[in-house]
Short mmCIF file of C-alpha atoms and ligand atoms in Angstrom, two decimals:
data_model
loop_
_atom_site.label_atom_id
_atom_site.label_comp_id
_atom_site.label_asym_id
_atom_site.label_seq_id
_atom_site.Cartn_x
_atom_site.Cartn_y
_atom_site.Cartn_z
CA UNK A 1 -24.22 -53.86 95.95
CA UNK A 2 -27.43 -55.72 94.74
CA UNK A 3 -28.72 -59.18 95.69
CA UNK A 4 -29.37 -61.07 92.50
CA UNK A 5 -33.12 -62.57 92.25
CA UNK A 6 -32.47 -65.61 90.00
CA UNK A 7 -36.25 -65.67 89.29
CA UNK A 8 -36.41 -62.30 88.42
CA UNK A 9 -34.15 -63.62 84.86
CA UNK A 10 -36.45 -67.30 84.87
CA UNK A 11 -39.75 -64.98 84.87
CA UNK A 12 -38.04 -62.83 81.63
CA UNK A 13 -36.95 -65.92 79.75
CA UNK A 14 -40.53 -67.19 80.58
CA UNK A 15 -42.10 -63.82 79.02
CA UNK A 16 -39.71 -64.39 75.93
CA UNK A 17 -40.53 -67.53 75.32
CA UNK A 18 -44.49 -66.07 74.98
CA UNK A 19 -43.31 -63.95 72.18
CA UNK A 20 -41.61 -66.76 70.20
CA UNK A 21 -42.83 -68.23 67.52
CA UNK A 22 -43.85 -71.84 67.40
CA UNK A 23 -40.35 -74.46 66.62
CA UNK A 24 -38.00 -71.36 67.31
CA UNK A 25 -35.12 -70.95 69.06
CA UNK A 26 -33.21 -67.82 70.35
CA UNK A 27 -29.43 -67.13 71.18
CA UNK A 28 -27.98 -64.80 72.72
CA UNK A 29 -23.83 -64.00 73.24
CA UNK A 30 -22.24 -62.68 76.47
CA UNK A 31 -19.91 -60.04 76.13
CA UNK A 32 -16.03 -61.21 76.11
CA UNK A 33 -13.32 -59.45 78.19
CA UNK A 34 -11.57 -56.78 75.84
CA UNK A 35 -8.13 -56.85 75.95
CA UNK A 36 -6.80 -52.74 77.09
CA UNK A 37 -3.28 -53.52 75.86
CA UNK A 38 -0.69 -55.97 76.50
CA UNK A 39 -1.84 -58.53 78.98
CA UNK A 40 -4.02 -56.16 80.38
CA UNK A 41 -7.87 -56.21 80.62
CA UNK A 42 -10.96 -53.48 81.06
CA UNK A 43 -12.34 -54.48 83.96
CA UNK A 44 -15.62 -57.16 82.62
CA UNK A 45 -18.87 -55.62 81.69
CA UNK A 46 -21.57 -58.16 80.67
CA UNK A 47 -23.52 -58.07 78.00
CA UNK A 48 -27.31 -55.97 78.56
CA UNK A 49 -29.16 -58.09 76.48
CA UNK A 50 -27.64 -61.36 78.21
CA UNK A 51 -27.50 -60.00 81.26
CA UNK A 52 -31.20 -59.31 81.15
CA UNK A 53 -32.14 -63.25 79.93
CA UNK A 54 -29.49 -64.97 82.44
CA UNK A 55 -28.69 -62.62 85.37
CA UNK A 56 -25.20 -64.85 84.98
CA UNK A 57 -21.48 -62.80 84.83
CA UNK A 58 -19.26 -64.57 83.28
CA UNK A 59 -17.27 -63.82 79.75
CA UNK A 60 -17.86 -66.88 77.09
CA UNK A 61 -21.25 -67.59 77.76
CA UNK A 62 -24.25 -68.64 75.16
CA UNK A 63 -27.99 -68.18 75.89
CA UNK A 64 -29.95 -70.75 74.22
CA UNK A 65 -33.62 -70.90 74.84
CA UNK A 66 -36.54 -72.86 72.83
CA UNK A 67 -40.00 -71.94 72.41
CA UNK A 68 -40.64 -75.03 74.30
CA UNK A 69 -39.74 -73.33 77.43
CA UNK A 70 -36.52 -75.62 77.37
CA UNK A 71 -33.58 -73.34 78.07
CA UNK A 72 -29.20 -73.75 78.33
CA UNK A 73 -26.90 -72.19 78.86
CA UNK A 74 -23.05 -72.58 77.17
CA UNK A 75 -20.38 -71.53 79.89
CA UNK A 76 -16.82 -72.03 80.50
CA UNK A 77 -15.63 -74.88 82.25
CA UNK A 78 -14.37 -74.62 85.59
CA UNK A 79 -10.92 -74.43 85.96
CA UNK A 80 -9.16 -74.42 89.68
CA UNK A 81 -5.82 -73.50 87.75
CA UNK A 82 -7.40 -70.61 86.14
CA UNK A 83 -9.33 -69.40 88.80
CA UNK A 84 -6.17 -68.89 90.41
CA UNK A 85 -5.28 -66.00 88.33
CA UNK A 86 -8.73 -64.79 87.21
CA UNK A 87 -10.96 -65.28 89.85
CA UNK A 88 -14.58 -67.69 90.41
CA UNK A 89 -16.01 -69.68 87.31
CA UNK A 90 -19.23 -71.35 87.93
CA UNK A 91 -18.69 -74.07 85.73
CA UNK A 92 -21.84 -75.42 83.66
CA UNK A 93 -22.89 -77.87 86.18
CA UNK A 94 -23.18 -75.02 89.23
CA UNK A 95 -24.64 -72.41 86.73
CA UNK A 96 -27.00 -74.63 85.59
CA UNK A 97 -28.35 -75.12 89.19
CA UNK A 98 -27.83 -71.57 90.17
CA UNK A 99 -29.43 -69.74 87.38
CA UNK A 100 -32.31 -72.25 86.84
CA UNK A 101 -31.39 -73.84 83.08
CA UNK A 102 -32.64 -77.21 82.45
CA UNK A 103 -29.33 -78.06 80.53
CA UNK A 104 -25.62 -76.31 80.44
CA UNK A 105 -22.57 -77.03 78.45
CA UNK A 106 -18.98 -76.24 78.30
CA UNK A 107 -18.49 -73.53 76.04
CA UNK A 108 -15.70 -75.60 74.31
CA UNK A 109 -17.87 -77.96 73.27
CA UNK A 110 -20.70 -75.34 70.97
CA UNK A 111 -19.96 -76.01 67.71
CA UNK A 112 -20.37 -80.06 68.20
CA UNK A 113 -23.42 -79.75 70.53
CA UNK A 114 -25.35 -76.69 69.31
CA UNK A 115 -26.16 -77.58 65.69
CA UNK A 116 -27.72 -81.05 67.00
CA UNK A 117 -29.72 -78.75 69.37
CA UNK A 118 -31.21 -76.52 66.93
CA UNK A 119 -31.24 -78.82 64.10
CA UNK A 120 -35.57 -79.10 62.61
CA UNK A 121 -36.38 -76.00 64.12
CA UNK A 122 -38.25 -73.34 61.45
CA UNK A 123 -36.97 -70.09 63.38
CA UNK A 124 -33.48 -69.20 64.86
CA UNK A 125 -33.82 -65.81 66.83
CA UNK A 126 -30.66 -63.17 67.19
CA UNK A 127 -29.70 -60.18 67.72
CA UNK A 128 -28.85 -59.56 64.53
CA UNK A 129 -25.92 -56.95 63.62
CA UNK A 130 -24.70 -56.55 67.55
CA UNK A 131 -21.63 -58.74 67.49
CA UNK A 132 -20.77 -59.56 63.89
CA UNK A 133 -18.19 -62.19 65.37
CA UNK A 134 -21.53 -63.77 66.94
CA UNK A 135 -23.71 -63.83 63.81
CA UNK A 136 -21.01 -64.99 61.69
CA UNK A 137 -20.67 -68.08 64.46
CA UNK A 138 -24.42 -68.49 63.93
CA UNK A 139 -24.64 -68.44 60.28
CA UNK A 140 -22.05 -71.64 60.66
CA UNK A 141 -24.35 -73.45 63.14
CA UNK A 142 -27.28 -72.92 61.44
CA UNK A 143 -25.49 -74.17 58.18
CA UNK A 144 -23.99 -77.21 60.13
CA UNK A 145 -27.78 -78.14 61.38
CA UNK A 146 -29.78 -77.14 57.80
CA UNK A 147 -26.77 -80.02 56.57
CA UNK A 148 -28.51 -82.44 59.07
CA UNK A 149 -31.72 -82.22 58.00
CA UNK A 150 -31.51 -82.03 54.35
CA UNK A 151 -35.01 -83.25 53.38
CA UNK A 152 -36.85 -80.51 55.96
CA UNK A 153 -36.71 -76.78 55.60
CA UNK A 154 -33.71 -74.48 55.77
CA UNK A 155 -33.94 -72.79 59.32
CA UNK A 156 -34.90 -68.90 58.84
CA UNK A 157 -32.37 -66.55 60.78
CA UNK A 158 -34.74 -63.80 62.22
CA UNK A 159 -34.19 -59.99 64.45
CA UNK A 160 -35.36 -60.66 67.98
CA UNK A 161 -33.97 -57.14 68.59
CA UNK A 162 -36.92 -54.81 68.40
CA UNK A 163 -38.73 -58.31 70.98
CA UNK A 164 -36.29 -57.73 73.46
CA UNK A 165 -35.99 -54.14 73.06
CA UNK A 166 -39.77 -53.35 73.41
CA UNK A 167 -39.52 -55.88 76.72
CA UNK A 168 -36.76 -54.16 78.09
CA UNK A 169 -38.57 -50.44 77.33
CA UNK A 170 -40.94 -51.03 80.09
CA UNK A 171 -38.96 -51.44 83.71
CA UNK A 172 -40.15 -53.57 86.31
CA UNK A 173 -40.10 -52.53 89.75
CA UNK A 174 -36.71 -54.51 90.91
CA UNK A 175 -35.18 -52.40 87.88
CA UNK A 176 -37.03 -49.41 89.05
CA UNK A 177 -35.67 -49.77 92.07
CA UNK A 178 -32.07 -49.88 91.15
CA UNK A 179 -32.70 -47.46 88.73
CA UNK A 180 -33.35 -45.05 91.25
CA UNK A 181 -30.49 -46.00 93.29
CA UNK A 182 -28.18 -45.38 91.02
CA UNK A 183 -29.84 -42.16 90.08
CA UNK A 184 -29.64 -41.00 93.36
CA UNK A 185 -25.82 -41.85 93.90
CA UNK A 186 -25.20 -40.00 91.15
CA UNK A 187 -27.38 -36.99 92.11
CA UNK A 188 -25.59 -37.02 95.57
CA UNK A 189 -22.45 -37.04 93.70
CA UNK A 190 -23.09 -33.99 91.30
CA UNK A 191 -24.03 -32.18 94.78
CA UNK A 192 -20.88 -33.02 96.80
CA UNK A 193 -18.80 -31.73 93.93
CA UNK A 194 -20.39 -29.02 93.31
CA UNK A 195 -20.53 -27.85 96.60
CA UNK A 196 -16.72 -28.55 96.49
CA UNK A 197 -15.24 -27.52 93.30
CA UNK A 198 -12.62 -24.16 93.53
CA UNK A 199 -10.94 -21.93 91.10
CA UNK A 200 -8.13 -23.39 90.21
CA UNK A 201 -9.52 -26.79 89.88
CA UNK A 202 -8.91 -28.63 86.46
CA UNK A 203 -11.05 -30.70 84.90
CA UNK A 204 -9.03 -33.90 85.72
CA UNK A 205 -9.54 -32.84 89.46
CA UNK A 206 -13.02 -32.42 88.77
CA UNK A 207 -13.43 -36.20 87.57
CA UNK A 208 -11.16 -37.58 89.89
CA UNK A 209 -14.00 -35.49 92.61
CA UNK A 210 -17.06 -37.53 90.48
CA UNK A 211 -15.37 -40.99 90.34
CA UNK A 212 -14.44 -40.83 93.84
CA UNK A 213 -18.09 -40.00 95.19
CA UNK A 214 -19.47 -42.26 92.84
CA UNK A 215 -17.54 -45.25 94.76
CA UNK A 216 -17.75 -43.99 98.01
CA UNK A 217 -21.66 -43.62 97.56
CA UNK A 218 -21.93 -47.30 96.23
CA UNK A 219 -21.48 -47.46 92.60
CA UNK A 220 -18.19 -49.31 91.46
CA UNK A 221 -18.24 -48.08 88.00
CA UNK A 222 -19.30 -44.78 86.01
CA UNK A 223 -22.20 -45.50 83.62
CA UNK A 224 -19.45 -43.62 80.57
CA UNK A 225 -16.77 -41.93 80.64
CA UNK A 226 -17.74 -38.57 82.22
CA UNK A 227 -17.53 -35.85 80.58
CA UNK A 228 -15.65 -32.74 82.22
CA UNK A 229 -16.05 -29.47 79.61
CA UNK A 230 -14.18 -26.29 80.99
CA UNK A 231 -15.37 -23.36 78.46
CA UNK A 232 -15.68 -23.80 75.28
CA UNK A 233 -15.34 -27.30 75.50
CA UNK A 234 -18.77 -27.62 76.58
CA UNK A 235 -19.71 -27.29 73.09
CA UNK A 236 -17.80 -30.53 71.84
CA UNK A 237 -20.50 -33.07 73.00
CA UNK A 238 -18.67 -36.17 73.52
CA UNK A 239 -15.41 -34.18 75.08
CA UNK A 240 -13.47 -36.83 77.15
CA UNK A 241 -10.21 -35.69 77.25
CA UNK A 242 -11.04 -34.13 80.76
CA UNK A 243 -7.46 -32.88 80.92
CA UNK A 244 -7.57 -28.54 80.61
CA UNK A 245 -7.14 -26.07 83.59
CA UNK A 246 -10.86 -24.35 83.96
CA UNK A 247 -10.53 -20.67 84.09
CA UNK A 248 -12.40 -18.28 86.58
CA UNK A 249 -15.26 -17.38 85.21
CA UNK A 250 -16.12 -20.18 82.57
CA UNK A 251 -18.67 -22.16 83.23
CA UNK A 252 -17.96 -26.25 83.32
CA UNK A 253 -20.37 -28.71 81.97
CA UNK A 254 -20.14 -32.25 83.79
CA UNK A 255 -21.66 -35.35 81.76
CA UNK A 256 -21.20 -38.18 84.61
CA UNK A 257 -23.10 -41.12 85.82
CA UNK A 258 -23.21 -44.22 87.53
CA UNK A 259 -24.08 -48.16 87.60
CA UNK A 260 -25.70 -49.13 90.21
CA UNK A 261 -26.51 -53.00 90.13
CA UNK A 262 -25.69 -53.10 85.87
CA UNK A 263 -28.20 -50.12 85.97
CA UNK A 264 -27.47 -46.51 84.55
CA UNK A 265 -27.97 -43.37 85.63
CA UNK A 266 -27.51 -40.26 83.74
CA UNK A 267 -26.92 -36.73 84.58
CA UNK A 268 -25.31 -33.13 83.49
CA UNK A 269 -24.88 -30.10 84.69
CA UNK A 270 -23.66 -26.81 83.77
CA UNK A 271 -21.94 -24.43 86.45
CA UNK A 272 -19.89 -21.52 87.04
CA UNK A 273 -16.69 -22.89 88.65
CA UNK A 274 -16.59 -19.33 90.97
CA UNK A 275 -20.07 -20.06 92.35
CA UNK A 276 -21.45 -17.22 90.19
CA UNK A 277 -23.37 -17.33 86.39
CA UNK A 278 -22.56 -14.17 84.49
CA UNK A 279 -25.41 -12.18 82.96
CA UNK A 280 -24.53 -13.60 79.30
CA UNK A 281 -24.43 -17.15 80.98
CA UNK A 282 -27.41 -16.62 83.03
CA UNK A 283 -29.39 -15.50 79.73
CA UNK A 284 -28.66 -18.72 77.88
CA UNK A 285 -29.05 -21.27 81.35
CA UNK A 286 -33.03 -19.60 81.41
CA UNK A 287 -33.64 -20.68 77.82
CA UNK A 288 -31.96 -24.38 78.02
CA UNK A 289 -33.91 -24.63 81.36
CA UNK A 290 -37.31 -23.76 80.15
CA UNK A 291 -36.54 -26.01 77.16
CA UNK A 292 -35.48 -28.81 79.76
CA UNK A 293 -38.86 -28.41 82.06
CA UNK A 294 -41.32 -27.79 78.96
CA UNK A 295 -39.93 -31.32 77.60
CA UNK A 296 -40.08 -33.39 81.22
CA UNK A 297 -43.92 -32.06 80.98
CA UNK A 298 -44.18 -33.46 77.30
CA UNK A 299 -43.37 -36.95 78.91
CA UNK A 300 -46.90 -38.92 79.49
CA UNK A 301 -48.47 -41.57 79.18
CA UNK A 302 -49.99 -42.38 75.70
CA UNK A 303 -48.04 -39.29 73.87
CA UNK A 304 -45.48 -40.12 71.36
CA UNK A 305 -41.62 -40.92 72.59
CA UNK A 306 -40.85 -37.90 70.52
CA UNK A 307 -43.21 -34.87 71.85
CA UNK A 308 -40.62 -33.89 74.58
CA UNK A 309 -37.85 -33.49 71.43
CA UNK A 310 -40.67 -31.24 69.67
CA UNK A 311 -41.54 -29.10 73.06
CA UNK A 312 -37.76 -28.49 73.55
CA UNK A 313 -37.16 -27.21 69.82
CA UNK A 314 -39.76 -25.06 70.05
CA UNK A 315 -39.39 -23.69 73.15
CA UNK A 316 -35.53 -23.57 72.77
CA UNK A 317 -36.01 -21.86 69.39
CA UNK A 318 -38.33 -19.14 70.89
CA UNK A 319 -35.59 -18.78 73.37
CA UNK A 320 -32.96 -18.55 70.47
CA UNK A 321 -35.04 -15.80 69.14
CA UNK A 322 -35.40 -13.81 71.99
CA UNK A 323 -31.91 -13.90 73.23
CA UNK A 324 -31.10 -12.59 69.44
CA UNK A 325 -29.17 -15.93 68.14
CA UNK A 326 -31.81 -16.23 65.53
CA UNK A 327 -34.10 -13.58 63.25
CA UNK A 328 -37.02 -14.54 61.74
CA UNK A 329 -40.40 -16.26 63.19
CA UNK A 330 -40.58 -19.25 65.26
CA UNK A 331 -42.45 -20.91 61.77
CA UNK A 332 -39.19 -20.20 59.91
CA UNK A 333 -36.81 -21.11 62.49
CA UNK A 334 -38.64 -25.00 63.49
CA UNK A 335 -39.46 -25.09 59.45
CA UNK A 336 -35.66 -24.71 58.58
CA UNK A 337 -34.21 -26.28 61.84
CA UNK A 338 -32.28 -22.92 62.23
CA UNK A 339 -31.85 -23.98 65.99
CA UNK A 340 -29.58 -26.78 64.82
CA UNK A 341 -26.64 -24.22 64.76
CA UNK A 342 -27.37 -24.29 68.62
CA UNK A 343 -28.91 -27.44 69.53
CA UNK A 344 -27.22 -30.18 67.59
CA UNK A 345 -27.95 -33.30 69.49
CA UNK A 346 -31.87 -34.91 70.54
CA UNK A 347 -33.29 -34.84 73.82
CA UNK A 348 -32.62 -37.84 75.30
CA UNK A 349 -32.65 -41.05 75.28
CA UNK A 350 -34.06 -44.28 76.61
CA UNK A 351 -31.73 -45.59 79.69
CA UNK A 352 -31.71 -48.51 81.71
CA UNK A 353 -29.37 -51.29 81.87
CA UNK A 354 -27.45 -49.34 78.96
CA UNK A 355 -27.03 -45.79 79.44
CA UNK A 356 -28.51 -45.49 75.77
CA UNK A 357 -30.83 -47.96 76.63
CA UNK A 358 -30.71 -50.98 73.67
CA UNK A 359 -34.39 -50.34 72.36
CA UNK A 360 -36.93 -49.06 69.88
CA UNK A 361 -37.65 -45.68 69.17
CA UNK A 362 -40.73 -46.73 66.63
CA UNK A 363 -41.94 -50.19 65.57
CA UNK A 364 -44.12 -50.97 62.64
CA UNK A 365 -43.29 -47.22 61.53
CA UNK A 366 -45.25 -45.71 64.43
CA UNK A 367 -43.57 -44.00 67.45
CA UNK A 368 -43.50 -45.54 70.44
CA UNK A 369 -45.69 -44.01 72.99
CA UNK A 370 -45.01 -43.58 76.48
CA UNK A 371 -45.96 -46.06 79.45
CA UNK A 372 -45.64 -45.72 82.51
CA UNK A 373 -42.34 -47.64 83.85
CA UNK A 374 -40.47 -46.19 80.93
CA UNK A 375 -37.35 -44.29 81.73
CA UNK A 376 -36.11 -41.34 79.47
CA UNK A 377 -33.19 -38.68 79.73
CA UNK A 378 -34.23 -34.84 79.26
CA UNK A 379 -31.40 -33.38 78.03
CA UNK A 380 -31.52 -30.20 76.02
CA UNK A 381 -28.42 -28.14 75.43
CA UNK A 382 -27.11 -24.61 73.86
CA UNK A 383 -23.96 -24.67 72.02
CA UNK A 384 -22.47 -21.43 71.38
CA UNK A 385 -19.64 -22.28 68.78
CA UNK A 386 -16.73 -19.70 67.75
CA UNK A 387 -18.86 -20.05 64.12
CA UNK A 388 -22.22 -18.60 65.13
CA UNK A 389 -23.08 -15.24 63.99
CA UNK A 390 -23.34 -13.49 67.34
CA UNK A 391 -21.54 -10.84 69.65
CA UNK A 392 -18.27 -12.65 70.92
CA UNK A 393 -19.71 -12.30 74.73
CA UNK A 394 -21.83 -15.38 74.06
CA UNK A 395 -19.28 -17.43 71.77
CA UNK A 396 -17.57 -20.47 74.03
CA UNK A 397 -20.75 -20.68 76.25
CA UNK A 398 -21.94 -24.55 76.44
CA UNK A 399 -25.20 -25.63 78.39
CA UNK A 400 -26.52 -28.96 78.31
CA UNK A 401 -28.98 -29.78 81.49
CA UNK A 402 -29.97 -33.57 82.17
CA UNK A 403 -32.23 -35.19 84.02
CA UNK A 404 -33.63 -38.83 84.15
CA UNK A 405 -37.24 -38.81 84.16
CA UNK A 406 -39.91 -41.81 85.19
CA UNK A 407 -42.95 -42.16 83.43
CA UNK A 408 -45.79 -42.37 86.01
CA UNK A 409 -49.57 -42.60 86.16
CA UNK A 410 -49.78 -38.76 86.55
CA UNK A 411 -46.69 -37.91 84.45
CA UNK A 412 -43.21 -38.02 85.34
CA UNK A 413 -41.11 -38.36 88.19
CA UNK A 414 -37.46 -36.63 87.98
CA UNK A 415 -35.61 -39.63 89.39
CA UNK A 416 -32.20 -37.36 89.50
CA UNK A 417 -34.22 -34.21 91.49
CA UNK A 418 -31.77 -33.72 94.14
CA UNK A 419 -28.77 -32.31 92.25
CA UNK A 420 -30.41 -28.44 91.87
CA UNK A 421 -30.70 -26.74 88.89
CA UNK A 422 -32.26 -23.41 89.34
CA UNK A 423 -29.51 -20.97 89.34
CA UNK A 424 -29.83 -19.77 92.91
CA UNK A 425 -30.28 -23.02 93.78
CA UNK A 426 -27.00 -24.10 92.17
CA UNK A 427 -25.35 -21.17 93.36
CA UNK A 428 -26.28 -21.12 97.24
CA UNK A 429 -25.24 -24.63 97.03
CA UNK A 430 -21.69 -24.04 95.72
CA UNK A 431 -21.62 -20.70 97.95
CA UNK A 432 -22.80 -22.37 101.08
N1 LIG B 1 -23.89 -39.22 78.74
C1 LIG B 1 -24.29 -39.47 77.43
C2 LIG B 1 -25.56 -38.84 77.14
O1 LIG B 1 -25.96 -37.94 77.84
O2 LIG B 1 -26.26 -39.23 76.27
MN1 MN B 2 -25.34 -37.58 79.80
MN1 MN B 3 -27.90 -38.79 78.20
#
């Protein structure tokens, strides 16, 4: 478990508040609990995006904060009867101490207090488009306050998205650090699997074998559902059903990661569940490997986000060609996106409080380029569907190999390095 740093969220909203425009005002929604089924719950995730401004855990919850510095927060009112059944509320009065707002309100109350708070301002920031329930609440208060101030200007509803998401692209080192944490739970826990997977094994034992050593290493909660591919499986990319017997000699590719602290991690790997790759599967591991380690080299400071997705097409392509899945020259083959057939999906991906981290990929139409603190998967993969036009010794194999890279002042540093992925490495490990 973490310790929260309540400043840590009073320094962000104090960096926000620098990139608001004058008379502005931003809100931003928790998540709610989602029902599972009948008077059942998923367990509570908060929303990133809140989390990241308040640092504060609770369903029902409204972020409002003025370019004035002035900030509150909406919560739900304590209840001892409720809390009975569901657990601790703060209650605005406590959160408001806690969390460091200058003013808090019971939730119940919004629609009456909010419009009077916002009412004369020129600029209302959301997240526009990421809870429609949310906007269409906003759209009403905004109404409700533009009705109160009919001789000034209509308040103009603008994006903060691509504000928060550029803030949230660069991690500081408190999110560095739990990054890592939860990188390296997750590493440990591709390792003890590995090491003790059998013939035999289905993939439903393998997940059971990844959920349990994510707990027992720290982490309360996978970062997705993981991903457990026996075979030919491994070429359906979000595959969750998890529940197929794995048969000697396929290979299995494992999707799984963890939260650590409401911070992802992210990680695949591809192995033989007898220990030992087969000359066909060894053949297409080399090319998805030098694709994955040409790419993590690609990542550096001042390139464009997108020059490790260019290395890895072109070295997976050249790999594609030499292996025989493709004719033609490289040219031809990048030109046409022939290596689609193999390679449907992109690199990676940014990652951070989200396991597709929640932010921009270009701004202003120009890329992004990399800075150091940024955190990206590497991910390339090789598909071999029943479709492709090859000999039927490759067809069924699925490679995908993922890493989570940070971008430091000399390049990268593979935060997920101790699961191996060399295939000696992977197999003395499962051998020894
Ligand atoms: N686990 C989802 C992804 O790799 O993007
Ligand atoms: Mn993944
Ligand atoms: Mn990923």
């Amino acid at each position: 478990m973490s310790d929260l740093n309540v400043n840590t969220f009073k320094a962000r909203r104090a960096e926000i508040v620098k990139r608001m425009d004058k008379n502005s005002v931003l809100l931003i929604s928790s998540a709610k609990l989602v029902s599972r089924n009948n008077d059942t719950t998923f367990p509570f995730r908060q929303d990133s995006n809140f989390y990241y401004c308040t640092g504060f855990q609770e369903p029902d919850s409204v972020m409002l904060l003025h370019s004035n510095g002035h900030s509150t927060l909406f919560c739900r009112q304590k209840n001892p009867e409720l809390e009975k059944w569901d657990g601790f509320m703060w209650g605005p009065e406590a959160a408001k101490d806690f969390f460091g707002f200058d003013e808090a309100y019971d939730i119940n109350n919004i629609n009456d207090v909010l419009p009077e708070l916002i009412r004369g301002n020129e600029t209302l920031y959301a997240l526009v488009g990421k809870n429609l329930d949310f906007d269409s609440k906003i759209t009403n208060w905004i109404n409700s306050a533009n009705s109160m101030e009919r001789h000034q200007g209509n308040i103009d509803l603008k994006n903060f998205s691509n504000i928060l998401g550029s803030m949230r692209l660069v991690k500081d080192d408190e999110e560095i650090s739990l990054i890592r944490k939860s990188c390296e739970i997750a590493a440990i826990s591709h390792r003890n699997v590995m090491q003790n997977v059998e013939v035999g094994m289905s993939e439903y034992d393998l997940e059971c074998m990844y959920l349990n050593e994510f707990k027992i290493n720290g982490s309360r909660e996978a970062s997705y559902t993981p991903i457990v591919a026996g075979g030919a499986r491994a070429c359906i990319l979000h595959y969750i059903n998890n529940n197929q017997q794995i048969k000697d000699g396929e290979l299995v590719l494992v999707d799984a990661g963890c939260e650590y602290g409401m911070y992802a991690s992210d990680i695949t790997r591809t192995f033989p569940i007898n220990g030992k790759f087969s000359a066909e599967q060894k053949a297409v591991y080399d090319v998805v490997l030098a694709a994955h380690n040409a790419a993590c080299d690609a990542a550096k400071i001042g390139a464009p986000c997108t020059n490790p997705q260019k290395t890895s097409e072109k070295v997976l392509s050249q790999g594609l060609l030499d292996i025989g899945f493709l004719k033609g020259s490289l040219d031809e083959v990048l030109e046409k996106q022939l290596f689609r057939e193999f390679y449907y999906h992109k690199i990676g991906h940014w990652m951070g409080l989200d396991v597709h981290d929640d932010c921009p990929y270009s701004l202003d139409a120009e890329e992004i380029k990399f800075e150091k603190g940024m955190v990206m998967t590497i991910e390339p993969g090789i598909y071999v569907n029943e479709t492709a036009e090859v000999d039927n010794k490759w067809k069924g194999i699925g490679i995908r190999i993922e890493n989570d890279i940070l971008i430091t002042d000399d390049g990268f540093e593979n935060l997920t390095s101790k699961v191996p992925v060399e295939i000696d490495d992977i197999e003395n490990l499962m051998n020894s």
